[in-house]
């Protein structure tokens, strides 16, 4: 193994406490929205792309309105996270520091442009990662973005660490092993390795 590619939400951090405040501030301005978003709602959409999120959270709205509202939510969310950050999982930087001395580290997340940058900016963690990708920049699926990272950085033997069934499918699409982060938001039935906490990676690798 020469590298580790990480999912972000539910794997490296939990941003939902901050995001729910940012989103509800936006939603209050739209009379067609029937209810506030909860933290559980947000955790249920982690790992989905924006189009999927719109149909899941606002099925009573047309797609154009869904996307308009979500774009505004995402823009405000990145501003909030750049200034407040999220909740990092235990010993995150300590573990990244150790891993980065032995492996090349990357992030591939199903998020908008600016989201990973907000994670980097507030928590000062960019130094540990070589590269990152997301559909906000490429318009590609998570599996395609993983393959793009592999090709762009000439990676030979990577693994992908994530917490949802979508992460597992993306790793399979890219043809690489999947490490299930059990402490995250999702349930996964088929995986190559599993960790109960982020520092479990030190025992695994």
Coordinates of C-alpha atoms in Angstrom, one line a residue:
X1 CA 0.0 0.0 0.0
X2 CA 1.3 3.4 -1.0
X3 CA -1.6 5.8 -0.3
X4 CA -4.9 6.4 1.6
X5 CA -7.8 8.2 0.1
X6 CA -10.3 9.5 2.6
X7 CA -14.0 10.4 2.5
X8 CA -14.6 13.6 4.6
X9 CA -18.0 13.6 6.3
X10 CA -18.4 10.8 8.8
X11 CA -14.7 9.8 8.3
X12 CA -12.5 12.8 9.1
X13 CA -15.1 15.1 10.7
X14 CA -18.7 15.8 11.6
X15 CA -19.8 19.2 10.4
X16 CA -23.5 18.8 11.0
X17 CA -23.9 21.0 14.1
X18 CA -22.6 24.0 12.1
X19 CA -24.2 23.1 8.8
X20 CA -27.7 22.7 10.3
X21 CA -27.5 26.3 11.6
X22 CA -26.2 27.6 8.2
X23 CA -28.9 25.8 6.2
X24 CA -31.8 26.8 8.4
X25 CA -30.8 30.4 8.2
X26 CA -31.2 30.1 4.4
X27 CA -34.4 28.0 4.5
X28 CA -36.2 30.6 6.6
X29 CA -36.1 32.9 3.6
X30 CA -38.2 30.5 1.5
X31 CA -41.9 30.3 2.3
X32 CA -42.2 27.1 0.2
X33 CA -40.0 25.2 2.7
X34 CA -42.3 23.2 5.0
X35 CA -40.0 22.5 7.9
X36 CA -36.5 23.1 9.3
X37 CA -33.7 20.7 8.6
X38 CA -32.5 18.6 11.6
X39 CA -29.0 17.2 12.3
X40 CA -30.4 13.7 11.7
X41 CA -31.6 14.9 8.2
X42 CA -28.2 16.1 7.4
X43 CA -26.5 12.9 8.6
X44 CA -28.9 11.0 6.4
X45 CA -27.7 12.7 3.2
X46 CA -24.0 12.7 3.9
X47 CA -22.2 11.1 0.9
X48 CA -24.9 12.0 -1.6
X49 CA -24.5 14.4 -4.5
X50 CA -26.5 17.6 -4.6
X51 CA -29.2 16.3 -7.0
X52 CA -29.9 13.4 -4.8
X53 CA -30.0 15.6 -1.7
X54 CA -32.5 17.9 -3.3
X55 CA -35.0 15.1 -4.1
X56 CA -34.6 13.6 -0.6
X57 CA -34.9 16.7 1.5
X58 CA -37.4 18.7 -0.7
X59 CA -39.4 16.1 -2.7
X60 CA -42.4 18.5 -2.9
X61 CA -40.3 21.1 -4.9
X62 CA -39.4 21.1 -8.5
X63 CA -35.8 20.3 -9.4
X64 CA -34.9 23.8 -10.4
X65 CA -36.1 25.2 -7.0
X66 CA -34.3 22.4 -5.1
X67 CA -31.0 23.2 -6.8
X68 CA -31.4 27.0 -6.3
X69 CA -32.0 26.5 -2.6
X70 CA -29.2 24.0 -2.2
X71 CA -26.7 26.1 -3.9
X72 CA -27.4 29.0 -1.5
X73 CA -27.3 26.6 1.4
X74 CA -23.9 25.2 0.2
X75 CA -22.4 28.7 -0.3
X76 CA -23.4 29.8 3.2
X77 CA -22.3 26.5 4.7
X78 CA -18.8 26.9 3.3
X79 CA -18.6 30.4 4.8
X80 CA -19.7 29.2 8.2
X81 CA -17.2 26.2 8.2
X82 CA -14.3 28.4 7.1
X83 CA -14.8 30.4 10.2
X84 CA -16.1 27.8 12.7
X85 CA -14.8 24.5 11.5
X86 CA -16.5 21.2 12.4
X87 CA -16.0 18.4 15.0
X88 CA -12.8 16.4 14.1
X89 CA -12.8 12.8 15.1
X90 CA -10.6 11.8 18.0
X91 CA -6.8 12.1 17.5
X92 CA -7.3 13.1 13.9
X93 CA -4.3 15.3 13.4
X94 CA -2.1 13.1 15.5
X95 CA -3.0 10.1 13.3
X96 CA -2.7 12.0 10.0
X97 CA 0.8 13.2 11.0
X98 CA 1.9 9.6 11.6
X99 CA 0.3 8.3 8.4
X100 CA 1.6 11.1 6.2
X101 CA 5.1 10.1 7.0
X102 CA 4.5 6.6 5.5
X103 CA 1.7 7.1 2.9
X104 CA 0.4 9.7 0.5
X105 CA -2.9 11.0 1.8
X106 CA -5.9 12.3 -0.3
X107 CA -9.5 13.3 0.1
X108 CA -12.4 12.5 -2.3
X109 CA -15.8 13.6 -1.1
X110 CA -19.2 14.1 -2.7
X111 CA -19.3 17.8 -1.8
X112 CA -19.4 21.2 -3.5
X113 CA -16.4 23.3 -4.4
X114 CA -15.1 25.1 -1.3
X115 CA -16.1 22.5 1.2
X116 CA -12.8 20.6 1.5
X117 CA -11.1 24.0 1.3
X118 CA -13.1 25.1 4.4
X119 CA -12.0 22.0 6.2
X120 CA -8.4 22.8 5.4
X121 CA -8.6 26.5 6.2
X122 CA -10.1 26.3 9.7
X123 CA -8.3 23.2 10.9
X124 CA -5.0 23.9 9.2
X125 CA -4.8 20.3 7.9
X126 CA -3.9 20.8 4.3
X127 CA -0.2 20.1 5.0
X128 CA -1.0 16.3 5.4
X129 CA -2.7 15.9 2.1
X130 CA -1.3 15.7 -1.4
X131 CA -4.5 16.3 -3.5
X132 CA -8.3 16.3 -3.3
X133 CA -11.3 16.0 -5.5
X134 CA -15.1 16.5 -5.5
X135 CA -18.0 16.6 -8.0
X136 CA -18.4 20.3 -7.4
X137 CA -15.2 20.7 -9.5
X138 CA -15.4 17.8 -11.9
X139 CA -19.1 16.9 -12.2
X140 CA -18.0 13.2 -11.8
X141 CA -19.2 10.5 -9.4
X142 CA -17.2 9.6 -6.3
X143 CA -15.8 6.5 -8.0
X144 CA -14.8 8.4 -11.0
X145 CA -13.1 11.1 -8.8
X146 CA -11.2 8.3 -6.9
X147 CA -9.9 7.0 -10.3
X148 CA -9.0 10.6 -11.3
X149 CA -6.9 11.1 -8.1
X150 CA -5.2 7.7 -8.7
X151 CA -4.3 8.6 -12.3
X152 CA -3.4 12.2 -11.6
X153 CA -1.0 11.3 -8.7
X154 CA 0.3 8.0 -10.2
X155 CA -0.8 6.0 -7.2
X156 CA -0.1 2.3 -7.5
X157 CA -1.7 0.6 -4.4
X158 CA -4.3 2.8 -2.6
X159 CA -7.2 2.1 -0.2
X160 CA -10.3 4.2 0.4
X161 CA -11.6 5.0 3.9
X162 CA -15.3 5.9 4.2
X163 CA -18.4 5.3 6.2
X164 CA -21.3 4.7 3.8
X165 CA -22.5 2.1 1.3
X166 CA -21.9 4.7 -1.4
X167 CA -18.3 4.9 -0.3
X168 CA -18.0 1.2 -0.6
X169 CA -19.5 1.2 -4.1
X170 CA -17.2 4.0 -5.1
X171 CA -14.1 2.1 -4.0
X172 CA -15.3 -1.0 -5.8
X173 CA -15.9 1.1 -9.0
X174 CA -12.3 2.3 -8.7
X175 CA -11.0 -1.2 -8.1
X176 CA -9.4 -0.6 -4.7
X177 CA -9.9 -2.0 -1.1
X178 CA -12.4 -0.3 1.1
X179 CA -11.9 0.5 4.8
X180 CA -15.2 0.9 6.7
X181 CA -15.2 3.7 9.3
X182 CA -17.8 2.2 11.7
X183 CA -17.9 5.3 13.9
X184 CA -19.4 7.4 11.0
X185 CA -22.9 7.9 9.7
X186 CA -23.7 4.9 7.6
X187 CA -24.0 1.1 7.6
X188 CA -22.0 -1.0 5.2
X189 CA -22.5 -4.7 4.6
X190 CA -19.4 -5.6 2.6
X191 CA -15.9 -4.2 3.3
X192 CA -12.3 -5.3 3.2
X193 CA -11.3 -3.8 6.6
X194 CA -13.0 -1.9 9.4
X195 CA -12.0 0.5 12.1
X196 CA -14.0 1.5 15.2
X197 CA -12.2 4.8 15.7
X198 CA -10.0 7.0 13.5
X199 CA -6.9 6.0 15.3
X200 CA -7.7 2.4 14.4
X201 CA -5.9 3.1 11.2
X202 CA -2.6 3.0 13.1
X203 CA -3.2 -0.6 14.1
X204 CA -4.5 -1.5 10.7
X205 CA -1.6 0.0 8.7

